[in-house]
Coordinates of C-alpha atoms in Angstrom, one line a residue:
Chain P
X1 CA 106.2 137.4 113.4
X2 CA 106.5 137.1 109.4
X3 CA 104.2 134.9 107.7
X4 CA 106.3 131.8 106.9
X5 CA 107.2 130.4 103.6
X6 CA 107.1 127.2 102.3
X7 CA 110.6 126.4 101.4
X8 CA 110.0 122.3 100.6
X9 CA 108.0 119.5 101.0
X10 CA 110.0 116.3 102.2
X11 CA 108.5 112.8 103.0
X12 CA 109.4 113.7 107.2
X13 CA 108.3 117.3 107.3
X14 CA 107.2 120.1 105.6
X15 CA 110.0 123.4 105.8
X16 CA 109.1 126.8 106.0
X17 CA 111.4 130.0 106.4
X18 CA 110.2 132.7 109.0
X19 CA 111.6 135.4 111.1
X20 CA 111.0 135.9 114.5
X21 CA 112.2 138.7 116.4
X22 CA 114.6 140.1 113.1
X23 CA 116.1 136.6 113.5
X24 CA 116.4 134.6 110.0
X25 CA 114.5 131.1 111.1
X26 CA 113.6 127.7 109.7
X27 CA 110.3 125.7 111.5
X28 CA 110.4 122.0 110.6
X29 CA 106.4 121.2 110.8
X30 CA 106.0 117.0 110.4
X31 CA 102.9 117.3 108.6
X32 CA 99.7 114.7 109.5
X33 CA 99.8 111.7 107.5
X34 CA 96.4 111.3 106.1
X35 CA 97.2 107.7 105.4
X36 CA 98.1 106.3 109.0
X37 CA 95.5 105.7 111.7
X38 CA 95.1 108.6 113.6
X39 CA 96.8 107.5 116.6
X40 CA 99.5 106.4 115.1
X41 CA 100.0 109.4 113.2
X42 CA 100.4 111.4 116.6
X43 CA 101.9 109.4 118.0
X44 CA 105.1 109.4 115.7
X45 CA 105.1 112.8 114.6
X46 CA 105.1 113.5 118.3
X47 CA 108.2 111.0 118.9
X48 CA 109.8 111.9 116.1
X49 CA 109.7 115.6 117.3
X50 CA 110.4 115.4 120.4
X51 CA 113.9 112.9 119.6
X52 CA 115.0 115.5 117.0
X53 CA 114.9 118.2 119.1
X54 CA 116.8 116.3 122.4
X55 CA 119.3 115.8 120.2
X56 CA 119.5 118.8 118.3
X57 CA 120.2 120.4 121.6
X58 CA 122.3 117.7 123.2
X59 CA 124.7 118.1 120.3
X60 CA 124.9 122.0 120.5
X61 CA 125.8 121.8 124.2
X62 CA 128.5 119.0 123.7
X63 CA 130.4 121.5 121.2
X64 CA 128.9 120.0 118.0
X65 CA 128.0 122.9 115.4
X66 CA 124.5 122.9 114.7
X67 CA 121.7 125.6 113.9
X68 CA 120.0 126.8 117.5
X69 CA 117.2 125.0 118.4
X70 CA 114.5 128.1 119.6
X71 CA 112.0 126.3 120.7
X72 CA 109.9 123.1 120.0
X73 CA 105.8 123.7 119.6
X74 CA 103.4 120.0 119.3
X75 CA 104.8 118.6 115.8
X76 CA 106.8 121.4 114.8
X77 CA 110.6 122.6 115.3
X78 CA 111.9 126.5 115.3
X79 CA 115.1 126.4 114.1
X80 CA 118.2 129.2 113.6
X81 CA 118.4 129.7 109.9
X82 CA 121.9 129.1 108.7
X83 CA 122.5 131.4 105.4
X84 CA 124.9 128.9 104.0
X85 CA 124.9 126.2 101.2
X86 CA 125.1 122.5 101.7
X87 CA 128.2 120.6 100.0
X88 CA 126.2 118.8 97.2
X89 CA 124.9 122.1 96.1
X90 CA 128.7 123.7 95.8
X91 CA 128.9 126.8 98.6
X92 CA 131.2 129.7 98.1
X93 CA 133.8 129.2 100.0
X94 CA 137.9 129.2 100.5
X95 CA 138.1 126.1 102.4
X96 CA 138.8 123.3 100.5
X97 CA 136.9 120.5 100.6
X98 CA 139.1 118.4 102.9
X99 CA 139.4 121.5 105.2
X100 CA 135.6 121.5 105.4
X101 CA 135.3 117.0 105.6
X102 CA 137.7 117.3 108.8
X103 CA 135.6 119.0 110.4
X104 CA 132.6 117.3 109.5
X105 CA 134.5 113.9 110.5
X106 CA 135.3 115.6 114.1
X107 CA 131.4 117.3 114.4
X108 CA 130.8 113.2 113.5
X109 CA 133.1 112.1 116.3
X110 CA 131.8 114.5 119.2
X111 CA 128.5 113.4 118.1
X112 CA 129.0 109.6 118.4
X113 CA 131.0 110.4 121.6
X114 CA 127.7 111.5 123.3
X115 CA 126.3 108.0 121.4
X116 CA 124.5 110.0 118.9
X117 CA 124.2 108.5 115.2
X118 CA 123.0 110.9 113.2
X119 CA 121.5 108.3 110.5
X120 CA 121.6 110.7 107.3
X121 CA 125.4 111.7 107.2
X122 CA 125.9 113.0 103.8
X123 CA 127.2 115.9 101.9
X124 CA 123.7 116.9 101.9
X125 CA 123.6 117.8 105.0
X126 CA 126.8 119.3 105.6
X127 CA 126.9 123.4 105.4
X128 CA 128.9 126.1 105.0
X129 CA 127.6 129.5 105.3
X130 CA 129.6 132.7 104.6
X131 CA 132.5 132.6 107.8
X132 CA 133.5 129.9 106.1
X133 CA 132.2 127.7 109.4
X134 CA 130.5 124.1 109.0
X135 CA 127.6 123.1 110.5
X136 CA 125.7 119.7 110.7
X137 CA 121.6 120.0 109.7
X138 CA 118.6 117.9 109.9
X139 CA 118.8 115.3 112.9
X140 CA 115.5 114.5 111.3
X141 CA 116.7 110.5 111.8
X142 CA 119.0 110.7 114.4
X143 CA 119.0 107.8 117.2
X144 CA 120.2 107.9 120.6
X145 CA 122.5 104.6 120.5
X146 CA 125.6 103.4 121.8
X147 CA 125.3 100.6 118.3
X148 CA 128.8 100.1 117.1
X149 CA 126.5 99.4 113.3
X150 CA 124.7 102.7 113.5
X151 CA 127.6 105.0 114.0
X152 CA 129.7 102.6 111.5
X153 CA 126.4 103.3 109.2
X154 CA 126.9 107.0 109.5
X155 CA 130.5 106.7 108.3
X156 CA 129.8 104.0 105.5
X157 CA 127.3 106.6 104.2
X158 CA 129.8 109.2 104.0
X159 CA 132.2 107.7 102.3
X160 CA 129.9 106.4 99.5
X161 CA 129.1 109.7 98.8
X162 CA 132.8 112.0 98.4
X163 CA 135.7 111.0 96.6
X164 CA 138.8 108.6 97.9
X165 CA 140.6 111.9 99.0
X166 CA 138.5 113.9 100.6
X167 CA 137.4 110.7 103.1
X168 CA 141.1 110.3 103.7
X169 CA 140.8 114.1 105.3
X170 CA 137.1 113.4 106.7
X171 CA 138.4 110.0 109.0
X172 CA 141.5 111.8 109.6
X173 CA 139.0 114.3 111.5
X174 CA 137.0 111.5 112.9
X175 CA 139.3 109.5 113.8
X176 CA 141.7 112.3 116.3
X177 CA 138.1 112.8 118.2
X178 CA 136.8 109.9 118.4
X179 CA 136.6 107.8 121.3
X180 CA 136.3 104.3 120.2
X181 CA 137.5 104.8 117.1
X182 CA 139.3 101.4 116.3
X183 CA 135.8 99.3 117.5
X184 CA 134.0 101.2 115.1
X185 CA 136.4 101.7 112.6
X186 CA 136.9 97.4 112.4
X187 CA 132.7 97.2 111.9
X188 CA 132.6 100.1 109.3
X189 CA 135.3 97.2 107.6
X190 CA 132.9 94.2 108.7
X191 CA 129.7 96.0 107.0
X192 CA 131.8 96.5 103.7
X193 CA 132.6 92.9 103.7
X194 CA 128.9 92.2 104.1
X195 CA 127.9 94.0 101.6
X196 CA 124.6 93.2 100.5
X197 CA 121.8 95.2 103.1
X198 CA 123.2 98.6 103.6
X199 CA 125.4 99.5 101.2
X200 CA 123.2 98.5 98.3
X201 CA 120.7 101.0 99.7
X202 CA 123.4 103.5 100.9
X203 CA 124.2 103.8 97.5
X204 CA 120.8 104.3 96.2
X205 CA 120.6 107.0 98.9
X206 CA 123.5 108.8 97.2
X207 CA 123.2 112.2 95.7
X208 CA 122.8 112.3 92.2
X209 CA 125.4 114.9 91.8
X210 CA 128.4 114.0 93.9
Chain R
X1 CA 102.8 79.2 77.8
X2 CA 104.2 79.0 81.5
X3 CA 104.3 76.8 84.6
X4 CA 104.7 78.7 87.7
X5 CA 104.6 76.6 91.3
X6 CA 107.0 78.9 93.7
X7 CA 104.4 78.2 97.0
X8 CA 100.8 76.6 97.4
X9 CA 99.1 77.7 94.0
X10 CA 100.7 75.6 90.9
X11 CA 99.7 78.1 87.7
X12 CA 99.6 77.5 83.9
X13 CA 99.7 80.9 81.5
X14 CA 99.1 81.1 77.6
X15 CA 100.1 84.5 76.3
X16 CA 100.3 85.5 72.6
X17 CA 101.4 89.3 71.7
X18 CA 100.7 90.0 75.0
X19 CA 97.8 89.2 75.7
X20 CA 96.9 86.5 78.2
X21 CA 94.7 83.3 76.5
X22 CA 94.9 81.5 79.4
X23 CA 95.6 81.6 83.1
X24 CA 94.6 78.4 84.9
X25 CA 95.8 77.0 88.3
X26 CA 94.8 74.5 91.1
X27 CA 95.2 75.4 94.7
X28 CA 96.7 73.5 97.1
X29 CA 94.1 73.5 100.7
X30 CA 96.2 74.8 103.4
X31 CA 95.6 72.9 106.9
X32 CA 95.9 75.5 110.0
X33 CA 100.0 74.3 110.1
X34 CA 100.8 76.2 107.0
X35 CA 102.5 75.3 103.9
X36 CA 104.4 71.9 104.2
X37 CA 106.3 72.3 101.0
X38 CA 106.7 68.2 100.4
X39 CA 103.2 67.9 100.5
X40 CA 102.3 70.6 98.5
X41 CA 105.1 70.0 95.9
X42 CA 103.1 66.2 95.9
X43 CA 99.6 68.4 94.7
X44 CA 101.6 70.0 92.0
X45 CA 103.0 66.8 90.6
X46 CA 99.8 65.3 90.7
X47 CA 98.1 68.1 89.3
X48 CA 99.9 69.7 86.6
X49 CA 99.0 67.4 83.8
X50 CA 95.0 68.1 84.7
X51 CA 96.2 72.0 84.8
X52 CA 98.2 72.2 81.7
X53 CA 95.1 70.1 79.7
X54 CA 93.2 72.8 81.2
X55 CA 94.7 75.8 80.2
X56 CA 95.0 74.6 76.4
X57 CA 91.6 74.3 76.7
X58 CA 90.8 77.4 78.0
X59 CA 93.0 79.0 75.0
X60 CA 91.6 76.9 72.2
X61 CA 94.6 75.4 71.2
X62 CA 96.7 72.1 71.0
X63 CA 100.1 71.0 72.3
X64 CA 101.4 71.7 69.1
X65 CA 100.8 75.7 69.0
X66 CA 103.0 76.1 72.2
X67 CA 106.1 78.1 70.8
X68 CA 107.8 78.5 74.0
X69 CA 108.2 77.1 77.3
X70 CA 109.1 79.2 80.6
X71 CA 109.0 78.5 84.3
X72 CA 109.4 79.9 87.6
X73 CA 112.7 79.7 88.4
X74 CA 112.8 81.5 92.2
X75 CA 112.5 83.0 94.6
X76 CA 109.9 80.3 96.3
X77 CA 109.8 77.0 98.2
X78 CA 112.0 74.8 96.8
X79 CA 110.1 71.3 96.3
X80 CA 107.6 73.2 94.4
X81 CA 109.5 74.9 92.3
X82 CA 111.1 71.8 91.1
X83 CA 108.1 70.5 90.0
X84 CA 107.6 73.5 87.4
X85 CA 110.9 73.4 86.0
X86 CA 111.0 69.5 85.9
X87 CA 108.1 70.0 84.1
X88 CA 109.1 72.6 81.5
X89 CA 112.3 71.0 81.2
X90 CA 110.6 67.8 79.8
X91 CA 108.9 69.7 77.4
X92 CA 111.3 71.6 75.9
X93 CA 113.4 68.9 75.5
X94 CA 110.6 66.5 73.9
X95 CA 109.4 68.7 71.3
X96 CA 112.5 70.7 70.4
X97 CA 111.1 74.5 72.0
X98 CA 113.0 77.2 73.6
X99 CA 113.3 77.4 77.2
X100 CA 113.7 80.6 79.3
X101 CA 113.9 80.6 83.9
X102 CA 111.8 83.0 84.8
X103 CA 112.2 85.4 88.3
X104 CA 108.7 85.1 89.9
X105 CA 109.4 89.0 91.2
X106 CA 109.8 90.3 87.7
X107 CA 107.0 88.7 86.1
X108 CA 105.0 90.4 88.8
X109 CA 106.0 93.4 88.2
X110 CA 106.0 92.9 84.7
X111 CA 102.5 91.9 83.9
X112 CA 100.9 94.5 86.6
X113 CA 102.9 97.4 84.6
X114 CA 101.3 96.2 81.5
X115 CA 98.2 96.6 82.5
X116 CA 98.7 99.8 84.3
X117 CA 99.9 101.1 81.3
X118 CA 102.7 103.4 83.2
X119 CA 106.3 103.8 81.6
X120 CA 108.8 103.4 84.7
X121 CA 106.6 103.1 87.9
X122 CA 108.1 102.3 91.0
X123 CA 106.9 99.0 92.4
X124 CA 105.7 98.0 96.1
X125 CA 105.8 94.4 95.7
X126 CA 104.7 92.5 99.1
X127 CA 103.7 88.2 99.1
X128 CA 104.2 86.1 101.6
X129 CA 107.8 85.7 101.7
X130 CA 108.9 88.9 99.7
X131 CA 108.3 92.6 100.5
X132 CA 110.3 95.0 98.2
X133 CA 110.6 98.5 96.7
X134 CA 111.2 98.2 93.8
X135 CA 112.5 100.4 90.4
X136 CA 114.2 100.0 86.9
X137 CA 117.4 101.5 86.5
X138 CA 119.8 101.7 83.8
X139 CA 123.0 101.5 85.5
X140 CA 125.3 99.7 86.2
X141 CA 123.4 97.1 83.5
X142 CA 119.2 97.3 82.7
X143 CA 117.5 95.9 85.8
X144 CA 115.7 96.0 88.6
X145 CA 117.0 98.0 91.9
X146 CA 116.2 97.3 95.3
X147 CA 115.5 100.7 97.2
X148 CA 114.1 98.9 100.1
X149 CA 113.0 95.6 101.6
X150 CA 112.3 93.9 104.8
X151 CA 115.2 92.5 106.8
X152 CA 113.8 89.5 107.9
X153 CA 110.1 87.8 107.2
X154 CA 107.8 89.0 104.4
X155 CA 104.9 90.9 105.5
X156 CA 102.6 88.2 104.5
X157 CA 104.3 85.5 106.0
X158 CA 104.1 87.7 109.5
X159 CA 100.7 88.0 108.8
X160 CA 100.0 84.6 108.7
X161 CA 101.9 83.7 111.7
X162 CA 99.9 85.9 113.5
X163 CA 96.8 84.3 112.1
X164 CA 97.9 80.8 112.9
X165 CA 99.0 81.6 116.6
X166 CA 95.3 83.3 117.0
X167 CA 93.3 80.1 115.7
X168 CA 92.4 82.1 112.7
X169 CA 91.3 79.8 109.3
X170 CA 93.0 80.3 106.3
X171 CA 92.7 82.5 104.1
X172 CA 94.6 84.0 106.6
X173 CA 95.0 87.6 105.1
X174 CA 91.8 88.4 104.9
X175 CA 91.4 86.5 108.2
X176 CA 92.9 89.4 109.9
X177 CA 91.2 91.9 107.7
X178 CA 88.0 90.8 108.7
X179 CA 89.0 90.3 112.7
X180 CA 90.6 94.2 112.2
X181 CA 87.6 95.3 111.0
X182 CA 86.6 96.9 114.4
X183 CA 89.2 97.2 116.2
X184 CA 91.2 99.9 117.9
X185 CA 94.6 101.0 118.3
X186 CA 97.2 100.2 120.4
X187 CA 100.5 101.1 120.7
X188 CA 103.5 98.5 118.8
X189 CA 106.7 98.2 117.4
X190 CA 107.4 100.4 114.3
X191 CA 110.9 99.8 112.6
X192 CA 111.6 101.5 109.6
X193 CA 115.2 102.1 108.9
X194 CA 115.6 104.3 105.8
X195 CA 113.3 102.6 103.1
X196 CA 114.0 99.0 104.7
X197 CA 111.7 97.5 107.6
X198 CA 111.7 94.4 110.0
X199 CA 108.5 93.1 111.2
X200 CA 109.7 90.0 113.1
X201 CA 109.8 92.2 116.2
X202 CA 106.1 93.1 115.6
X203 CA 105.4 89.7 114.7
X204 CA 106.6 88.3 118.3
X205 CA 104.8 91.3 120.1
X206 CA 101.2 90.5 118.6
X207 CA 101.6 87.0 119.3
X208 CA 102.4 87.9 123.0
X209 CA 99.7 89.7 123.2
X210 CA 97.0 87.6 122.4
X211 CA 96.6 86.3 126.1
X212 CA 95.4 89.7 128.3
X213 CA 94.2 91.8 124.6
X214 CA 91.2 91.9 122.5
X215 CA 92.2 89.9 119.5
X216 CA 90.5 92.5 117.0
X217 CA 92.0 95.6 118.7
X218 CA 95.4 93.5 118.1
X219 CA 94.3 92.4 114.7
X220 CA 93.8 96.0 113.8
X221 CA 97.0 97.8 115.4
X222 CA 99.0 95.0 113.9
X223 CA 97.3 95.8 110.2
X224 CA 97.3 99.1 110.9
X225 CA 101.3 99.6 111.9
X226 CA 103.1 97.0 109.2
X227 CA 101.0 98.3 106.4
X228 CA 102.2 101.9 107.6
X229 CA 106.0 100.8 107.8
X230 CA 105.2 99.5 104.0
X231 CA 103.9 103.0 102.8
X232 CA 106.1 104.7 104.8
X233 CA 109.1 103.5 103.2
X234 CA 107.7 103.1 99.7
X235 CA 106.6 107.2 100.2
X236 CA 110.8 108.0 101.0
X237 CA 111.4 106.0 98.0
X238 CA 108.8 107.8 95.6
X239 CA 110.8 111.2 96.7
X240 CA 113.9 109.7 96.1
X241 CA 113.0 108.8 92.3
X242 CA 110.5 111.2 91.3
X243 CA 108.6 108.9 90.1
X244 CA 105.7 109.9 88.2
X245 CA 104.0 106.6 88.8
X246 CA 103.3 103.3 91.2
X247 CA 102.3 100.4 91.3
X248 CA 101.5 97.7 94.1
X249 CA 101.9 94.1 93.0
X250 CA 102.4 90.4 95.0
X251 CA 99.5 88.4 97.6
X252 CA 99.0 91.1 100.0
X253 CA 98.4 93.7 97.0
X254 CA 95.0 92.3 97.9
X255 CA 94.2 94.1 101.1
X256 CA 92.4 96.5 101.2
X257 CA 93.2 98.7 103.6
X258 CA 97.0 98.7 102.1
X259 CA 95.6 99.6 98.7
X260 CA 93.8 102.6 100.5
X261 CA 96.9 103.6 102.1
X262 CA 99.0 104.0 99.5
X263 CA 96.3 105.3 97.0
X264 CA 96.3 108.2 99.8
X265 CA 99.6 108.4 100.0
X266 CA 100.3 108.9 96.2
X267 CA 97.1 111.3 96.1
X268 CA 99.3 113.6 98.3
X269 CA 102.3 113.4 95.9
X270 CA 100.1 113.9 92.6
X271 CA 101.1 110.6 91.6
X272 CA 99.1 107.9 89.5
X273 CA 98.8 104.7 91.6
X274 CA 97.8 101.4 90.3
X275 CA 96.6 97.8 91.5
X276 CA 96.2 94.8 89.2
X277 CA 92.7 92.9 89.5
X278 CA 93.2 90.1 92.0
X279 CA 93.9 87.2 90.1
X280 CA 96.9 88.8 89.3
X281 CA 97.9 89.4 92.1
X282 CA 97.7 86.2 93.2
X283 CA 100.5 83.4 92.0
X284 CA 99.5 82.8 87.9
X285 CA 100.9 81.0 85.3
X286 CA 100.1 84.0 83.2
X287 CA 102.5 85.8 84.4
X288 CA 105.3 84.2 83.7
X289 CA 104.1 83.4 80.3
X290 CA 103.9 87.0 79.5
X291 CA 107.8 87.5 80.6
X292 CA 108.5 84.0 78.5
X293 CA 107.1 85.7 75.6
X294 CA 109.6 89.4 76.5
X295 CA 112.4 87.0 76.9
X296 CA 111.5 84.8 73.5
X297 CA 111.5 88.4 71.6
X298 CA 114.2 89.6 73.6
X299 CA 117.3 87.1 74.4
X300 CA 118.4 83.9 73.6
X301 CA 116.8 80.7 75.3
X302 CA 118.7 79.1 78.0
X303 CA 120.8 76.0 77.6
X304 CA 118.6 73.7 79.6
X305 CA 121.6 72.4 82.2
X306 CA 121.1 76.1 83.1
X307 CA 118.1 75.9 83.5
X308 CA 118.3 75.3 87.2
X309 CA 116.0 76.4 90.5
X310 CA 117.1 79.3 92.8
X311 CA 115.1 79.7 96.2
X312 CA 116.8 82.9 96.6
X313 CA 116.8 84.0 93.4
X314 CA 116.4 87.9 94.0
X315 CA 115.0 90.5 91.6
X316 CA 118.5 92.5 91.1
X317 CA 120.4 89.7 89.9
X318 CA 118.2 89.2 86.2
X319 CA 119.0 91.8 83.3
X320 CA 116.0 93.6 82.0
X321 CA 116.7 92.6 78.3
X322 CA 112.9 94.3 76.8

């Protein structure tokens, strides 16, 4: 195996690129905390592992298209590496951005079907590689739940962060896949209502440049 | 000069150019119930002439030097804030001075980036009833954005509670700081959402756990995991802005063990971290005084029916007009 790079350094995890076997791979290490008590430290970056990668592989077997998971080591994740760009950072592509949102809003439906909420759904973590095909990253702070608010959240999210047209094309996706669509559909309306919690920090959550 | 009475300490500030001439206040005693805020608000009233006197004292000058009034106007208990604004309100109307509400939040904030001498630092403010993230922005008008804050009870307020429910004597904060001081950890509830938290859920599982536990092992996890939730969130934020600074302001900026958690935290980010000395941190008149004096140079005074009391007054709503 290559040496791994160091690709970035998020708050969750550090990200290095590798290859293993002539295959192009990502390993999502969740660093130690130096600043949480020891045991609590393992203890959530063991959790935290451990959920991401149950659902990483629970979504690939129910149809959902997301990068392989290889295998899980203590605290780190070996991922398929996806060449492909992720919507906020403009991929080369000849799908339009409403071809690529409907499938993001049906990947969103299959997901929430199998009462996972992915809890980061934004362009940022949409991708398109070359084939033209979209995949859904990072389940970094995904959730097991059948919550009607958390998979509400997921589309509240979404729509903060693309335009008025391409949402119409993303919940027309959703919405032709989704199971309980109208019950979550009538709380996505409920949280806009409410306003005050989630969307003021959806918003702040919102890429700078979409 | 300022009168600031949001909870249990009633504050009087002097500030001239900025710089703080006095900062007196009178405490009220808590009993082991907590903060009734009738009786408390009685203290104030009976106290504030003794602590104004005291403070013009402290500064070396006379009634007659005071070129501007300001007061707490929220977010705090609502019987003792009124006592504050009555007050200013009476003396801007008898001699003929400005008048300006002040947000308790702000001036926090405020007077702890002053003396930390940072730009645009992101703020962890945590008290008893307040625990936000906090950071200027521009748009959609100057002010202060909330990236993250608890959903339910402040951190020191849960704190506290747990304090009370143990038979712990007040100070309560450092109470459980002291009880924590050897114990061990045990697994509890740890709910961060994004950069927002809950701690009522913690809160109820301490509590219940005082009958079977060792109350310092409890002590300690309890410490241990909110004050992790706190630094947690604040660290998602502090990626989010790229901010090249922080600051941690409010009551429970005087624990040490959250100071230590967060200086590590920003170590690891290469990012200056700062912590006003304590009687800062505490509720002080000064405070406020030194936002009266940004809002005197700044803006015009307030028409005094507006000058009115808000418990809820939150952070987001005042424009940043310095």
């Amino acid at each position: 195996m290559v040496e791994p790079k160091i690709i970035s350094e998020g708050a969750e995890s550090h990200i290095y690129s590798g290859n293993l076997l002539g295959m192009d791979i990502i390993i999502k290490y969740r660093h130690k905390k130096k600043y949480l008590a020891k045991e609590l430290d393992a203890l959530l970056r063991s959790q935290r592992t451990k959920t991401e990668a149950k659902l990483l592989a629970t979504a690939r077997l129910n149809g959902v298209n997301v990068p392989a998971l290889l295998f899980v080591r203590k605290h780190a994740l070996y991922i398929e590496r996806i060449n492909g760009k992720t919507l906020n950072k403009k991929p080369n592509t000849n799908k339009s951005l409403s071809e690529i949102l409907k499938h993001a809003g049906r990947y969103l439906a299959q997901l929430h079907n199998i009462d996972i909420a992915h809890g980061d759904y934004t362009p940022a973590n949409i991708m398109v590689d070359a084939q033209n095909k979209v995949w859904i990253i990072d389940f970094g702070l995904a959730l097991q739940t059948a919550s009607l608010e958390e998979k509400a959240l997921d589309i509240l999210l979404m729509k903060r962060s693309i335009s008025r047209k391409t949402f119409r094309a993303f919940i027309n996706g959703y919405s032709k896949h989704c199971m309980k669509n109208s019950a979550i559909l009538s709380r996505l309306a409920e949280i806009e209502r409410r306003g005050r919690y989630q969307v003021r920090t959806l918003l702040a959550q919102q890429p700078s440049d979409s | 000069m300022a009168i600031e009475s949001s909870a249990h300490t009633l504050g009087v500030g002097i500030v001239e150019n900025g710089k703080v001439l006095a900062n007196s206040s009178a405490m009220y005693k808590l009993s082991d119930k907590g903060i009734i805020p009738a009786k408390v608000a009685e203290y104030h009233s009976k106290n504030i002439g003794r602590v104004i006197q005291h403070a013009l004292k402290e500064a070396g000058i006379s009634l007659s030097g005071i070129e501007a009034i300001g007061y707490t106007k929220g977010p705090g208990l609502g019987p003792c804030l009124r006592i504050a604004q009555v007050a200013a309100r009476t003396f801007a109307l008898s001699r003929s001075i400005p008048i300006f509400p002040v947000n308790h939040a702000v001036a926090h904030i405020e007077i702890t980036k002053q003396l930390s001498k940072m730009k645009n630092p992101l703020a962890l403010y945590v008290s008893g009833g307040n625990s936000q993230i906090i950071g200027l922005v521009e748009e959609p008008f100057r002010h202060y954005h909330i990236y993250g804050e608890t959903f339910d009870v402040g951190v020191g307020n849960m704190l506290d509670s747990f304090a009370r429910a143990a038979g712990l004597k007040p100070a309560w904060g450092s109470s459980v700081a002291r009880l924590a001081e050897h114990g061990h950890y045990m697994a509890m509830p740890y709910t961060v959402k994004g950069m927002d938290f809950t701690f009522t859920g913690l809160q109820t599982h301490a509590i219940k756990m005082l009958e079977g536990f060792e109350h310092k092992d409890i002590a300690f996890s309890l410490q241990e995991t909110a004050f992790a939730m706190l630094t947690e969130a604040t660290e998602r934020a502090l990626l989010l802005t790229e901010s090249k600074g922080m600051v941690l302001c409010g009551g429970v900026a005087q624990s040490a063990r959250l100071r230590q958690m967060l200086s590590m935290m920003a170590e690891s980010h290469r990012t200056k971290f700062y912590v006003a000395p304590n009687e800062y941190n505490a509720d002080n008149g000064a405070m406020i005084a030194f936002v009266t004096e940004l809002m005197l140079k700044s803006q015009h005074p307030a028409p005094i029916e507006r000058c009115t009391i808000d418990q809820k007054y939150r952070i987001d709503k005042v424009m940043i007009t310095w």
